[in-house]
Amino acid sequence: MRPRSNPRSTSRRRAVTKIAFIGLGNMGGGMAANQAKAGHAVRAFDLSATALDKAKAAGCIPVDSVVEAVRDAEVVITMLPAGPHVRGVYVDSIIGAAPSTALLIDCSTIDVDSARAVANQAREAGYRFADAPVSGGTAAAEAGTLAFMVGCDARDFADVEAALEPMSRITIRAGDHGAGQAAKICNNMLLGISMLGTCEAIALAERLGLDPERFFEIASKSSGQCWSVSSYYPWPGPVPTAPSNRDYQGGFATAMMLKDLKLAQEAAAKAGATTPLGAQAEAMYALFDRLGHGGRDFSAMLQLMRGKLDELA
Ligand code: NAD
């Protein structure tokens, strides 16, 4: 784990690197912009013309296909929705089309099996590959303060870390290929569970006549303290940056949390791990999604726990 002030990374950053950036959505758009801001030559591709226009305005070079983006790339970065997109793009348009010297980094959140399958195919074709999913939402993507969890060969980590530096606050090697995705789904399963616990406790506090803001003062300094309480309190007021202050818009969508919890359950089933709280959390977010709130921040679960869905605008 190294902070972004690492002198080696900074000196690498000054050299202009030819980067291919594929997937310029909510996350990838800001990430590609930060690579361009750092002075790199970023050839960018997305299926969406709007995303390409935004990338151009941010200093990237829009191109017409993945193959065109990766043709001369030294580093290829992908930020795509899910496993099937990543498998398809790597097999059809990156492996064999990028120079075999290129470093391939997938930052999407996908299942561990897909990450390992793509890593194996890339390595058989002579490439270095890393799975490097991120923690931090769109604000961190724009600010260049994401946390990356990396699965790669130990000898490739320094180059991966340097390539990610303009987009990162911290980069941690989790282990070999697939370990980055494993870290990501375990972390998000923990977050999904801790948010439900936080919402449940606030709903109970309210029913017991305890002011939820006063409960924040106590829980954030007691053994109930966790990130969901201290940095993302689901009741408006105590944490001004939390989505609870803007009717749970923006932030981390319930549908995204549900996707990550499904990945965790699939991985647990394959590995024979017992994750009863993760299973319960998945069921709760699936219900909230089914009720039409998949686009809201996941901390809006508080209103379900309070039995006050009508308070959502
Ligand atoms: P998004 O849907 O906004 O962006 C994905 C982009 O990929 C879209 O612009 C889409 O057009 C593009 N795309 C799809 N298939 C393509 C293809 N074949 N070629 C080129 N472009 C293609 O999603 P997002 O919010 O940016 O999330 C991307 C990844 O990051 C997901 O795996 C998500 O789970 C993960 N993630 C998201 C957040 C968040 O807060 N949004 C946080 C952490 C991790």
mmCIF file of C-alpha atoms and ligand atoms in Angstrom, residues 22-29 45-48 51 66 79-82 85 89 107-110 134-138 146 184 188 251-253 256 259-260, ligand 1:
data_model
loop_
_atom_site.group_PDB
_atom_site.id
_atom_site.type_symbol
_atom_site.label_atom_id
_atom_site.label_comp_id
_atom_site.label_asym_id
_atom_site.label_seq_id
_atom_site.Cartn_x
_atom_site.Cartn_y
_atom_site.Cartn_z
ATOM 1 C CA ILE A 22 -12.738 1.852 -22.724
ATOM 2 C CA GLY A 23 -16.026 2.614 -20.925
ATOM 3 C CA LEU A 24 -16.650 6.313 -20.239
ATOM 4 C CA GLY A 25 -19.784 6.123 -18.102
ATOM 5 C CA ASN A 26 -20.461 7.554 -14.635
ATOM 6 C CA MET A 27 -17.134 6.282 -13.334
ATOM 7 C CA GLY A 28 -14.969 5.881 -16.442
ATOM 8 C CA GLY A 29 -15.707 9.426 -17.675
ATOM 9 C CA PHE A 45 -14.003 4.683 -26.653
ATOM 10 C CA ASP A 46 -17.576 4.110 -25.487
ATOM 11 C CA LEU A 47 -20.705 2.894 -27.269
ATOM 12 C CA SER A 48 -22.398 6.148 -26.204
ATOM 13 C CA ALA A 51 -19.943 9.855 -23.341
ATOM 14 C CA VAL A 66 -12.007 -0.512 -29.103
ATOM 15 C CA MET A 79 -14.424 0.458 -16.861
ATOM 16 C CA LEU A 80 -17.445 -1.537 -18.040
ATOM 17 C CA PRO A 81 -20.763 -2.537 -16.431
ATOM 18 C CA ALA A 82 -20.364 -6.287 -15.714
ATOM 19 C CA HIS A 85 -19.081 -6.870 -21.160
ATOM 20 C CA VAL A 89 -14.457 -6.631 -25.055
ATOM 21 C CA CYS A 107 -11.321 -1.566 -13.155
ATOM 22 C CA SER A 108 -14.948 -2.796 -13.514
ATOM 23 C CA THR A 109 -16.644 -4.665 -10.656
ATOM 24 C CA ILE A 110 -17.204 -8.193 -12.002
ATOM 25 C CA VAL A 134 -12.447 0.591 -7.126
ATOM 26 C CA SER A 135 -13.965 1.824 -3.909
ATOM 27 C CA GLY A 136 -15.401 5.348 -3.997
ATOM 28 C CA GLY A 137 -18.247 6.689 -6.127
ATOM 29 C CA THR A 138 -18.515 9.162 -8.966
ATOM 30 C CA LEU A 146 -10.430 6.297 -5.735
ATOM 31 C CA LYS A 184 -14.198 -5.690 -3.665
ATOM 32 C CA ASN A 188 -19.232 -4.298 -0.399
ATOM 33 C CA GLY A 251 -24.376 8.351 -4.252
ATOM 34 C CA PHE A 252 -24.317 4.558 -4.638
ATOM 35 C CA ALA A 253 -27.479 3.215 -6.262
ATOM 36 C CA MET A 256 -25.466 -1.336 -7.859
ATOM 37 C CA LYS A 259 -25.415 -6.356 -8.137
ATOM 38 C CA ASP A 260 -22.413 -6.567 -5.800
HETATM 39 P P1 NAD B 1 -22.039 3.091 -16.429
HETATM 40 O O1 NAD B 1 -23.131 2.215 -16.913
HETATM 41 O O2 NAD B 1 -22.305 4.523 -16.140
HETATM 42 O O3 NAD B 1 -20.808 3.052 -17.505
HETATM 43 C C1 NAD B 1 -20.452 1.930 -18.233
HETATM 44 C C2 NAD B 1 -20.092 2.408 -19.629
HETATM 45 O O4 NAD B 1 -19.620 1.300 -20.409
HETATM 46 C C3 NAD B 1 -21.306 2.969 -20.400
HETATM 47 O O5 NAD B 1 -21.019 4.313 -20.795
HETATM 48 C C4 NAD B 1 -21.463 2.033 -21.595
HETATM 49 O O6 NAD B 1 -21.892 2.692 -22.785
HETATM 50 C C5 NAD B 1 -20.051 1.504 -21.740
HETATM 51 N N1 NAD B 1 -19.985 0.249 -22.470
HETATM 52 C C6 NAD B 1 -20.725 -0.883 -22.304
HETATM 53 N N2 NAD B 1 -20.325 -1.831 -23.180
HETATM 54 C C7 NAD B 1 -19.322 -1.284 -23.904
HETATM 55 C C8 NAD B 1 -18.506 -1.776 -24.964
HETATM 56 N N3 NAD B 1 -18.677 -2.994 -25.475
HETATM 57 N N4 NAD B 1 -17.565 -0.943 -25.482
HETATM 58 C C9 NAD B 1 -17.409 0.306 -24.990
HETATM 59 N N5 NAD B 1 -18.153 0.818 -23.988
HETATM 60 C C10 NAD B 1 -19.098 0.036 -23.455
HETATM 61 O O7 NAD B 1 -21.440 2.351 -15.151
HETATM 62 P P2 NAD B 1 -20.502 2.994 -14.022
HETATM 63 O O8 NAD B 1 -21.322 3.546 -12.917
HETATM 64 O O9 NAD B 1 -19.466 3.849 -14.670
HETATM 65 O O10 NAD B 1 -19.825 1.645 -13.448
HETATM 66 C C11 NAD B 1 -18.789 0.978 -14.159
HETATM 67 C C12 NAD B 1 -18.254 -0.116 -13.263
HETATM 68 O O11 NAD B 1 -17.753 0.446 -12.043
HETATM 69 C C13 NAD B 1 -19.320 -1.154 -12.851
HETATM 70 O O12 NAD B 1 -18.734 -2.429 -12.887
HETATM 71 C C14 NAD B 1 -19.693 -0.718 -11.439
HETATM 72 O O13 NAD B 1 -20.146 -1.810 -10.646
HETATM 73 C C15 NAD B 1 -18.361 -0.191 -10.922
HETATM 74 N N6 NAD B 1 -18.472 0.813 -9.838
HETATM 75 C C16 NAD B 1 -19.396 1.812 -9.900
HETATM 76 C C17 NAD B 1 -19.464 2.731 -8.856
HETATM 77 C C18 NAD B 1 -20.479 3.864 -8.893
HETATM 78 O O14 NAD B 1 -20.661 4.529 -7.852
HETATM 79 N N7 NAD B 1 -21.116 4.137 -10.029
HETATM 80 C C19 NAD B 1 -18.580 2.650 -7.766
HETATM 81 C C20 NAD B 1 -17.624 1.634 -7.744
HETATM 82 C C21 NAD B 1 -17.575 0.721 -8.805
#
